[in-house]
Coordinates of N, CA and C in Angstrom, one line a residue:
M29 N 0.8 -1.3 0.0 CA 0.1 0.0 -0.1 C 0.9 1.3 -0.1
K30 N 0.5 2.2 -0.9 CA 1.3 3.4 -1.0 C 1.0 4.2 0.3
K31 N 2.0 5.1 0.7 CA 1.8 6.0 1.7 C 0.6 6.8 1.6
I32 N -0.1 7.0 2.7 CA -1.3 8.0 2.7 C -0.9 9.3 2.9
R33 N -1.3 10.3 2.1 CA -0.9 11.7 2.4 C -2.2 12.4 2.5
A34 N -2.3 13.4 3.5 CA -3.4 14.3 3.4 C -2.9 15.5 2.8
P35 N -4.0 16.3 2.2 CA -5.4 15.9 2.1 C -5.6 14.9 1.0
F36 N -6.6 14.0 1.2 CA -7.0 13.0 0.2 C -8.5 13.1 0.1
F37 N -9.0 12.2 -1.0 CA -10.4 12.3 -1.2 C -10.9 10.8 -1.6
M38 N -12.1 10.5 -1.0 CA -12.9 9.3 -1.3 C -14.1 9.4 -2.1
F39 N -14.2 8.7 -3.2 CA -15.2 8.6 -4.0 C -16.0 7.3 -3.8
N40 N -17.3 7.3 -3.3 CA -17.9 6.1 -2.8 C -19.1 5.8 -3.7
P41 N -19.1 5.1 -4.7 CA -20.2 5.0 -5.8 C -21.4 4.2 -5.0
K42 N -21.0 3.5 -4.1 CA -22.0 2.5 -3.4 C -22.4 1.5 -4.4
S43 N -23.8 1.4 -4.7 CA -24.4 0.5 -5.7 C -25.1 1.4 -6.7
Y44 N -24.7 2.8 -6.9 CA -25.3 3.6 -7.8 C -24.7 3.1 -9.3
L45 N -23.3 3.0 -9.3 CA -22.7 2.5 -10.5 C -22.2 1.2 -10.6
Y46 N -22.2 0.7 -11.8 CA -21.6 -0.6 -12.1 C -21.3 -0.8 -13.5
G47 N -20.6 -1.8 -13.9 CA -20.2 -1.9 -15.3 C -19.5 -0.7 -16.0
E48 N -19.9 -0.5 -17.3 CA -19.2 0.6 -18.0 C -19.1 2.0 -17.3
K49 N -20.1 2.3 -16.8 CA -20.3 3.6 -16.2 C -19.3 3.6 -15.0
L50 N -19.3 2.7 -14.2 CA -18.4 2.7 -13.2 C -16.9 2.7 -13.7
Y51 N -16.6 2.0 -14.7 CA -15.3 1.9 -15.3 C -14.7 3.2 -15.7
E52 N -15.8 3.9 -16.5 CA -15.4 5.1 -17.1 C -15.0 6.1 -16.0
L53 N -15.9 6.2 -14.9 CA -15.5 7.1 -13.7 C -14.4 6.8 -13.1
A54 N -14.1 5.5 -12.8 CA -12.9 4.9 -12.1 C -11.5 5.4 -12.9
K55 N -11.7 5.3 -14.3 CA -10.5 5.6 -15.1 C -10.2 7.1 -15.1
Y56 N -11.4 7.8 -14.8 CA -11.1 9.4 -14.9 C -10.6 9.7 -13.6
A57 N -11.2 9.1 -12.4 CA -10.6 9.3 -11.1 C -9.1 8.9 -11.1
D58 N -8.6 8.0 -11.8 CA -7.2 7.5 -12.0 C -6.5 8.6 -12.5
Q59 N -7.0 9.1 -13.4 CA -6.2 10.3 -14.3 C -6.1 11.4 -13.4
L60 N -7.2 11.8 -12.6 CA -7.1 12.9 -11.8 C -6.1 12.7 -10.5
A61 N -6.1 11.6 -10.0 CA -5.3 11.2 -8.9 C -3.7 11.4 -9.5
E62 N -3.5 11.1 -10.7 CA -2.1 11.3 -11.1 C -1.9 12.8 -11.4
Q63 N -2.7 13.3 -12.1 CA -2.7 14.8 -12.4 C -2.4 15.6 -11.2
Y64 N -3.3 15.5 -10.0 CA -3.4 16.3 -8.9 C -2.3 15.9 -7.8
E65 N -1.7 14.6 -8.0 CA -0.8 14.0 -7.1 C -1.5 14.0 -5.6
I66 N -2.6 13.5 -5.6 CA -3.2 13.1 -4.2 C -3.6 11.7 -4.1
N67 N -3.8 11.1 -3.1 CA -4.6 9.9 -2.9 C -6.0 10.1 -3.0
V68 N -6.5 9.2 -4.1 CA -8.0 9.2 -4.3 C -8.4 7.7 -4.1
F69 N -9.3 7.5 -3.2 CA -9.7 6.3 -2.9 C -11.1 6.2 -3.5
V70 N -11.4 5.0 -4.1 CA -12.7 4.6 -4.9 C -13.1 3.4 -4.3
T71 N -14.4 3.4 -3.8 CA -14.9 2.3 -3.3 C -15.6 1.5 -4.5
V72 N -15.5 0.2 -4.6 CA -15.7 -0.5 -5.8 C -16.6 -1.7 -5.1
P73 N -17.8 -1.9 -5.8 CA -18.6 -3.2 -5.6 C -17.6 -4.5 -5.7
F74 N -17.9 -5.4 -4.8 CA -17.0 -6.7 -4.7 C -16.9 -7.2 -6.3
A75 N -17.9 -7.4 -7.1 CA -17.8 -8.1 -8.3 C -16.8 -7.1 -9.4
E76 N -16.8 -6.0 -9.0 CA -16.1 -5.1 -10.0 C -14.6 -4.8 -9.7
I77 N -14.1 -5.4 -8.5 CA -12.8 -4.9 -8.0 C -11.7 -5.5 -8.9
K78 N -11.7 -6.6 -9.5 CA -10.6 -7.1 -10.3 C -10.5 -6.3 -11.6
I79 N -11.7 -5.9 -12.2 CA -11.7 -5.3 -13.4 C -11.1 -3.9 -13.3
V80 N -11.7 -3.2 -12.1 CA -11.2 -1.8 -11.9 C -9.6 -1.7 -11.7
N81 N -9.3 -2.9 -11.0 CA -7.8 -3.0 -10.7 C -7.0 -3.0 -11.9
E82 N -7.5 -3.8 -12.9 CA -6.9 -3.9 -14.2 C -6.8 -2.9 -15.1
I83 N -7.7 -1.6 -14.8 CA -7.8 -0.6 -15.7 C -7.4 0.6 -15.1
T84 N -6.8 0.6 -14.0 CA -6.3 1.8 -13.2 C -5.0 1.4 -12.6
E85 N -4.2 2.6 -12.2 CA -2.9 2.6 -11.7 C -2.7 3.3 -10.4
N86 N -3.5 4.5 -10.4 CA -3.2 5.4 -9.3 C -4.2 5.6 -8.1
I87 N -5.5 5.2 -8.4 CA -6.4 5.2 -7.3 C -6.2 4.1 -6.2
V88 N -6.8 4.3 -5.1 CA -6.8 3.2 -4.0 C -8.0 2.6 -4.1
I89 N -8.0 1.4 -4.6 CA -9.0 0.6 -4.7 C -9.7 0.1 -3.5
T90 N -10.8 0.4 -3.1 CA -11.4 0.1 -1.8 C -12.6 -0.6 -1.7
A91 N -12.5 -1.8 -0.9 CA -13.7 -2.6 -0.7 C -14.7 -1.9 0.1
Q92 N -16.1 -2.2 -0.2 CA -17.1 -1.4 0.5 C -17.5 -2.2 1.9
H93 N -16.7 -3.3 2.2 CA -16.9 -4.1 3.4 C -15.9 -5.2 3.4
M94 N -15.9 -5.8 4.5 CA -14.9 -6.9 4.5 C -15.3 -7.7 6.0
D95 N -15.4 -9.1 5.8 CA -15.7 -9.8 6.7 C -14.5 -10.3 7.5
V96 N -14.7 -10.5 8.9 CA -13.5 -11.2 9.7 C -13.5 -12.7 9.3
L97 N -12.6 -13.0 8.7 CA -12.8 -14.6 8.2 C -11.4 -15.0 7.8
D98 N -11.1 -16.3 8.0 CA -9.9 -16.9 7.6 C -10.3 -17.8 6.3
P99 N -9.3 -18.1 5.5 CA -9.6 -19.1 4.6 C -10.0 -20.3 5.0
G100 N -11.3 -20.9 4.4 CA -11.7 -22.1 4.9 C -13.4 -22.0 4.8
R101 N -14.1 -22.3 5.8 CA -15.4 -22.2 5.8 C -15.9 -20.8 5.9
G102 N -17.1 -20.5 5.2 CA -17.5 -19.1 5.1 C -18.4 -18.7 4.0
M103 N -19.4 -19.6 3.6 CA -20.1 -19.4 2.5 C -20.9 -18.1 2.3
G104 N -20.6 -17.3 1.2 CA -21.2 -16.1 1.0 C -20.5 -14.9 1.7
A105 N -19.4 -15.1 2.2 CA -18.7 -13.9 3.1 C -17.7 -13.4 2.2
T106 N -17.2 -12.3 2.6 CA -16.2 -11.5 1.9 C -14.7 -11.7 2.6
L107 N -14.1 -12.8 2.0 CA -12.7 -13.1 2.5 C -11.7 -12.0 2.2
P108 N -10.9 -11.6 3.3 CA -10.0 -10.5 3.1 C -9.0 -10.9 2.0
E109 N -8.4 -12.2 2.1 CA -7.4 -12.6 1.2 C -7.9 -12.4 -0.3
S110 N -9.2 -12.6 -0.5 CA -9.8 -12.6 -2.0 C -9.8 -11.2 -2.3
L111 N -10.4 -10.3 -1.4 CA -10.3 -8.8 -1.6 C -9.0 -8.4 -2.1
F112 N -8.0 -8.8 -1.3 CA -6.6 -8.3 -1.7 C -6.1 -8.8 -2.9
F113 N -6.5 -10.1 -3.3 CA -6.1 -10.8 -4.6 C -6.7 -9.9 -5.6
A114 N -8.0 -9.7 -5.4 CA -8.7 -9.0 -6.7 C -8.1 -7.5 -6.9
G115 N -7.3 -6.8 -5.9 CA -6.7 -5.7 -6.1 C -7.0 -4.6 -5.1
A116 N -8.0 -4.9 -4.0 CA -8.3 -4.1 -2.9 C -7.1 -3.7 -2.2
R117 N -6.9 -2.5 -1.8 CA -5.9 -2.1 -0.9 C -6.4 -1.2 0.4
A118 N -7.6 -1.1 0.4 CA -8.4 -0.5 1.4 C -9.7 -1.0 1.6
C119 N -10.4 -0.9 2.8 CA -11.7 -1.3 3.0 C -12.3 -0.2 3.8
V120 N -13.8 -0.2 3.7 CA -14.6 0.6 4.4 C -15.4 -0.3 5.4
L121 N -15.4 0.0 6.8 CA -16.0 -0.8 7.8 C -16.9 0.0 8.6
N122 N -18.0 -0.6 9.0 CA -18.9 0.0 10.1 C -19.7 1.2 9.4
H123 N -20.0 1.1 8.1 CA -20.7 2.1 7.5 C -22.1 1.9 8.1
A124 N -22.9 3.1 8.0 CA -24.3 3.1 8.6 C -25.2 2.0 7.9
E125 N -24.9 1.7 6.6 CA -25.7 0.7 5.9 C -25.1 -0.7 6.2
Y126 N -24.1 -0.8 7.0 CA -23.5 -2.1 7.3 C -22.8 -2.1 8.5
P127 N -23.5 -1.7 9.6 CA -22.8 -1.6 11.0 C -22.3 -2.8 11.4
L128 N -21.2 -2.7 12.3 CA -20.5 -3.7 13.0 C -20.5 -3.8 14.6
H129 N -20.7 -4.8 15.1 CA -20.5 -4.9 16.6 C -19.0 -4.6 16.8
Y130 N -18.8 -3.7 18.1 CA -17.4 -3.3 18.4 C -16.4 -4.3 18.4
S131 N -16.8 -5.7 19.0 CA -15.8 -6.6 19.0 C -15.5 -7.1 17.7
V132 N -16.4 -7.2 16.7 CA -16.3 -7.7 15.3 C -15.3 -6.6 14.6
L133 N -15.7 -5.4 14.9 CA -14.9 -4.4 14.2 C -13.4 -4.5 14.5
E134 N -13.2 -4.7 15.8 CA -11.7 -4.9 16.4 C -11.1 -5.8 15.6
K135 N -11.7 -7.1 15.5 CA -11.2 -8.2 14.8 C -11.0 -8.0 13.3
T136 N -11.8 -7.5 12.7 CA -11.8 -7.1 11.2 C -10.7 -6.2 11.0
I137 N -10.5 -5.1 11.8 CA -9.3 -4.0 11.6 C -8.0 -5.1 11.7
K138 N -7.9 -5.7 12.7 CA -6.8 -6.6 12.8 C -6.4 -7.4 11.5
R139 N -7.6 -8.1 11.1 CA -7.3 -8.8 9.7 C -6.9 -8.1 8.7
A140 N -7.3 -7.0 8.6 CA -7.0 -5.9 7.4 C -5.5 -5.7 7.5
K141 N -5.0 -5.3 8.9 CA -3.6 -4.8 9.1 C -2.7 -6.0 8.7
E142 N -3.0 -7.4 8.9 CA -2.3 -8.5 8.6 C -2.0 -8.5 7.1
L143 N -2.9 -8.0 6.3 CA -2.7 -8.0 4.9 C -2.3 -6.6 4.3
D144 N -1.9 -5.6 5.3 CA -1.3 -4.2 5.1 C -2.5 -3.6 4.1
M145 N -3.9 -3.7 4.5 CA -4.8 -3.0 3.8 C -5.2 -1.7 4.9
V146 N -5.5 -0.8 4.3 CA -5.8 0.4 4.8 C -7.3 0.3 5.4
T147 N -7.6 0.8 6.6 CA -9.0 0.6 7.3 C -9.7 2.1 7.2
I148 N -10.7 2.1 6.7 CA -11.6 3.3 6.8 C -12.8 3.1 7.4
V149 N -12.8 3.4 8.6 CA -13.9 2.9 9.7 C -14.9 4.2 10.1
C150 N -16.2 4.0 9.7 CA -17.1 5.1 9.8 C -17.6 5.1 11.3
A151 N -17.9 6.3 11.8 CA -18.3 6.6 13.2 C -19.4 7.8 12.8
S152 N -20.4 7.8 13.7 CA -21.5 8.8 13.6 C -21.3 9.9 14.7
G153 N -21.3 9.6 15.9 CA -21.2 10.6 16.8 C -19.9 10.8 17.5
Y154 N -19.8 11.8 18.4 CA -18.6 12.0 19.1 C -18.0 10.8 19.8
N155 N -18.8 10.1 20.6 CA -18.5 9.0 21.5 C -18.0 7.9 20.7
E156 N -18.7 7.6 19.6 CA -18.3 6.5 18.6 C -17.1 6.6 17.9
A157 N -16.8 8.0 17.7 CA -15.5 8.3 16.9 C -14.3 8.1 17.9
K158 N -14.6 8.4 19.1 CA -13.6 8.3 20.2 C -13.2 6.7 20.4
A159 N -14.4 6.1 20.6 CA -14.2 4.6 20.8 C -13.5 3.9 19.5
V160 N -13.8 4.3 18.2 CA -13.2 3.8 17.3 C -11.8 4.0 17.1
A161 N -11.4 5.3 17.6 CA -10.0 5.6 17.6 C -9.1 4.7 18.4
L162 N -9.6 4.2 19.4 CA -9.0 3.2 20.3 C -8.5 1.9 19.5
L163 N -9.3 1.6 18.4 CA -8.9 0.5 17.6 C -7.8 0.6 16.6
E164 N -7.4 1.9 16.4 CA -6.1 2.3 15.5 C -6.3 2.0 14.2
P165 N -7.7 2.4 13.6 CA -7.6 2.3 12.0 C -6.7 3.5 11.5
E166 N -6.6 3.3 10.1 CA -5.6 4.6 9.5 C -6.5 5.7 9.3
I167 N -7.8 5.4 9.1 CA -8.7 6.5 8.7 C -10.1 6.3 9.4
I168 N -10.6 7.5 10.0 CA -11.9 7.4 10.6 C -12.9 8.5 9.7
L169 N -13.9 7.8 9.2 CA -14.8 8.7 8.4 C -16.0 9.1 9.3
C170 N -15.9 10.4 9.7 CA -17.1 10.8 10.6 C -18.3 11.5 9.7
E171 N -19.4 10.9 10.0 CA -20.6 11.5 9.3 C -21.8 11.0 10.1
P172 N -22.7 12.0 10.5 CA -23.8 11.9 11.2 C -24.8 10.9 10.4
T173 N -25.3 9.8 10.9 CA -26.1 9.0 10.1 C -27.2 9.7 9.4
E174 N -27.9 10.6 10.0 CA -29.1 11.2 9.6 C -28.8 12.1 8.5
L175 N -27.4 12.5 8.1 CA -27.2 13.4 7.3 C -26.6 12.7 6.0
I176 N -26.6 11.4 6.0 CA -26.0 10.8 4.8 C -26.9 10.9 3.7
G177 N -26.4 11.3 2.6 CA -27.2 11.7 1.3 C -28.1 12.8 1.4
S178 N -28.2 13.5 2.6 CA -29.0 14.6 2.7 C -28.8 15.9 1.9
G179 N -27.5 16.0 1.6 CA -27.0 17.3 1.0 C -26.8 18.4 2.0
T180 N -27.1 18.0 3.4 CA -26.7 19.0 4.5 C -25.4 18.5 5.2
V181 N -24.6 19.4 5.4 CA -23.2 19.1 5.8 C -23.2 19.1 7.3
S182 N -22.2 18.4 7.8 CA -22.1 18.4 9.4 C -21.8 19.9 9.8
S183 N -22.2 20.1 11.1 CA -21.9 21.4 11.7 C -20.4 21.6 11.9
D184 N -20.2 22.9 12.2 CA -18.7 23.3 12.5 C -18.3 22.6 13.8
D185 N -19.2 22.6 14.8 CA -18.9 22.1 16.0 C -18.8 20.5 16.0
Y186 N -19.6 19.8 15.3 CA -19.6 18.3 15.1 C -18.1 18.2 14.5
I187 N -17.6 18.8 13.4 CA -16.3 18.6 12.8 C -15.3 18.8 13.7
K188 N -15.3 19.8 14.4 CA -14.2 20.3 15.3 C -14.1 19.1 16.5
E189 N -15.2 18.9 17.0 CA -15.3 18.0 18.1 C -14.8 16.5 17.9
T190 N -15.3 16.0 16.7 CA -15.0 14.6 16.3 C -13.3 14.7 16.0
I191 N -12.8 15.7 15.3 CA -11.5 15.7 15.1 C -10.5 15.7 16.3
S192 N -11.0 16.5 17.4 CA -10.3 16.8 18.6 C -10.6 15.4 19.3
A193 N -11.7 14.7 19.4 CA -11.7 13.6 20.1 C -10.7 12.5 19.4
I194 N -10.7 12.3 18.2 CA -9.8 11.4 17.5 C -8.4 11.7 17.8
K195 N -8.0 12.8 17.4 CA -6.6 13.2 17.5 C -6.0 13.2 18.9
K196 N -6.8 13.4 20.0 CA -6.5 13.4 21.3 C -6.1 11.9 21.6
T197 N -6.9 10.9 21.0 CA -6.6 9.6 21.2 C -5.5 9.0 20.4
N198 N -5.4 9.4 19.3 CA -4.2 9.0 18.3 C -4.1 9.9 17.3
Q199 N -3.0 10.6 17.4 CA -2.5 11.7 16.5 C -2.4 11.1 15.0
K200 N -2.0 9.9 15.0 CA -1.7 9.4 13.5 C -2.9 9.1 12.8
I201 N -4.1 8.9 13.3 CA -5.3 8.7 12.6 C -5.7 9.9 11.7
Y202 N -6.0 9.6 10.5 CA -6.7 10.5 9.7 C -8.1 10.8 9.7
V203 N -8.7 11.9 9.7 CA -10.0 12.1 9.9 C -10.6 12.6 8.6
M204 N -11.6 11.9 8.2 CA -12.4 12.4 7.1 C -13.8 12.7 7.5
Q205 N -14.3 13.6 6.6 CA -15.8 14.1 6.8 C -16.5 13.7 5.5
G206 N -17.7 13.2 5.8 CA -18.4 12.6 4.5 C -19.8 13.1 4.3
A207 N -20.6 13.2 5.5 CA -22.0 13.4 5.4 C -22.4 14.7 4.5
G208 N -23.2 14.6 3.5 CA -23.7 15.9 2.8 C -22.7 16.8 2.0
V209 N -21.6 16.1 1.8 CA -20.6 16.9 1.0 C -21.0 16.9 -0.5
S210 N -21.4 18.1 -0.9 CA -21.9 18.3 -2.3 C -21.2 19.1 -3.3
T211 N -20.2 19.9 -2.8 CA -19.8 20.8 -3.5 C -18.2 21.1 -3.2
S212 N -17.5 21.8 -4.1 CA -16.1 22.1 -3.8 C -16.1 22.9 -2.6
E213 N -16.9 23.8 -2.5 CA -17.0 24.6 -1.3 C -17.2 23.8 0.1
D214 N -17.7 22.7 0.2 CA -17.9 21.9 1.2 C -16.5 21.4 1.6
I215 N -15.9 21.0 0.4 CA -14.6 20.5 0.6 C -13.6 21.5 1.4
K216 N -13.6 22.6 0.8 CA -12.9 23.7 1.1 C -13.1 24.1 2.7
R217 N -14.4 24.2 3.1 CA -14.8 24.4 4.4 C -14.5 23.4 5.5
N218 N -14.5 22.0 5.1 CA -14.0 21.0 6.0 C -12.6 21.0 6.2
L219 N -11.9 21.1 5.1 CA -10.5 21.1 5.3 C -9.9 22.3 6.1
E220 N -10.4 23.5 5.9 CA -10.2 24.5 6.8 C -10.6 24.4 8.2
L221 N -11.5 23.6 8.5 CA -11.9 23.3 9.9 C -11.0 22.2 10.6
G222 N -10.1 21.6 9.7 CA -9.1 20.7 10.2 C -9.2 19.3 9.8
S223 N -10.1 19.0 8.8 CA -10.3 17.7 8.3 C -9.1 17.3 7.4
D224 N -8.7 16.0 7.5 CA -7.7 15.5 6.5 C -8.2 15.1 5.2
A225 N -9.4 15.0 5.0 CA -10.1 14.4 3.8 C -11.5 14.6 3.9
N226 N -12.0 14.4 2.7 CA -13.6 14.3 2.5 C -13.9 13.2 1.5
G227 N -15.2 12.7 1.7 CA -15.7 11.7 0.9 C -17.1 12.2 0.3
A228 N -17.4 11.6 -0.9 CA -18.9 12.0 -1.4 C -19.5 10.8 -2.3
T229 N -20.7 10.7 -2.3 CA -21.3 9.7 -3.1 C -22.4 10.4 -4.1
S230 N -23.6 10.5 -3.5 CA -24.7 11.0 -4.4 C -24.5 12.3 -5.2
S231 N -23.8 13.2 -4.6 CA -23.5 14.5 -5.1 C -22.8 14.2 -6.5
I232 N -22.0 13.2 -6.6 CA -21.4 12.7 -7.9 C -22.3 11.9 -8.6
T233 N -22.6 10.8 -8.1 CA -23.4 9.8 -9.0 C -24.5 10.2 -9.5
T234 N -25.4 11.1 -8.9 CA -26.7 11.6 -9.5 C -26.4 12.9 -10.1
A235 N -25.3 13.3 -10.4 CA -25.0 14.7 -11.1 C -25.3 14.6 -12.5
K236 N -25.6 15.6 -13.2 CA -25.9 15.5 -14.7 C -24.7 15.1 -15.4
N237 N -23.5 15.7 -14.8 CA -22.2 15.3 -15.3 C -21.2 14.9 -14.2
P238 N -21.3 13.5 -13.8 CA -20.6 13.2 -12.6 C -19.0 13.4 -12.7
S239 N -18.4 13.5 -14.0 CA -17.0 13.6 -14.0 C -16.6 15.1 -13.7
I240 N -17.3 16.1 -14.1 CA -17.2 17.4 -13.6 C -17.2 17.7 -12.2
V241 N -18.1 17.2 -11.5 CA -18.3 17.2 -10.0 C -17.1 16.6 -9.4
L242 N -16.8 15.3 -9.8 CA -15.4 14.7 -9.4 C -14.4 15.6 -9.5
K243 N -14.1 16.2 -10.6 CA -12.9 17.0 -10.8 C -12.8 18.1 -9.9
K244 N -14.0 18.9 -9.8 CA -14.0 20.0 -8.9 C -13.7 19.6 -7.4
M245 N -14.0 18.4 -7.1 CA -13.9 18.0 -5.8 C -12.4 17.7 -5.5
I246 N -11.9 17.0 -6.4 CA -10.5 16.4 -6.2 C -9.6 17.8 -6.5
E247 N -9.8 18.6 -7.4 CA -9.2 19.9 -7.6 C -9.1 20.7 -6.3
A248 N -10.4 20.8 -5.6 CA -10.3 21.6 -4.5 C -9.6 21.0 -3.2
T249 N -9.5 19.6 -3.2 CA -8.6 18.9 -2.2 C -7.2 19.2 -2.5
A250 N -6.8 19.1 -3.7 CA -5.4 19.3 -4.0 C -5.0 20.8 -3.7
K251 N -5.8 21.6 -3.6 CA -5.3 23.1 -3.4 C -4.8 23.1 -1.9
Y252 N -5.1 22.1 -1.1 CA -4.7 22.1 0.5 C -3.4 21.3 0.6
K253 N -2.8 20.9 -0.5 CA -1.7 20.1 -0.4 C -0.5 21.0 0.3
T254 N 0.3 20.5 1.2 CA 1.4 21.3 1.7 C 2.7 21.0 1.1

């Protein structure tokens, strides 16, 4: 896994995109990652990981979930080694749409570290962010569950408090803000408030021209490189 550098950006298509539309946008994200020289994480549906890995070079291909599992029994589960073999070098855990019990989360982060995969762990509130930080993931994605997909960004207080809680626990953890991020101005605001990164989904996938929105967000992120 290449070294993570802040600021960075995560594009999370979820299940909005698949097939050729996903490939086209992944290849464009790959070009932008090279052009602007920042880490761009792209979450990819399990069935598409191998293909996206074959057509890109610069993005960090990210699995949308991973199960705590060793090779052997586990029908229908997402085996960490299988995801890594297909090309995933990071994984999202504990998303509001796929929450994990704390003990399971701890074990899954440990399995990811065994494979040198970056863990991006979601947290909704201040206390959850603080608890997740104790598990030492590389990245914590802070987003109030009620704001996901709403187009309404987190408050200044929420951003500052979650960053403070995480950094006081572990300075090495990167903090990403995700809920409601819709424009390059949202990116700018969050970074100026102390975030290391931002993530977006529906503001890109449902746009009339997703490529333009994606470029503006990555461009806005790159302006904060040191």
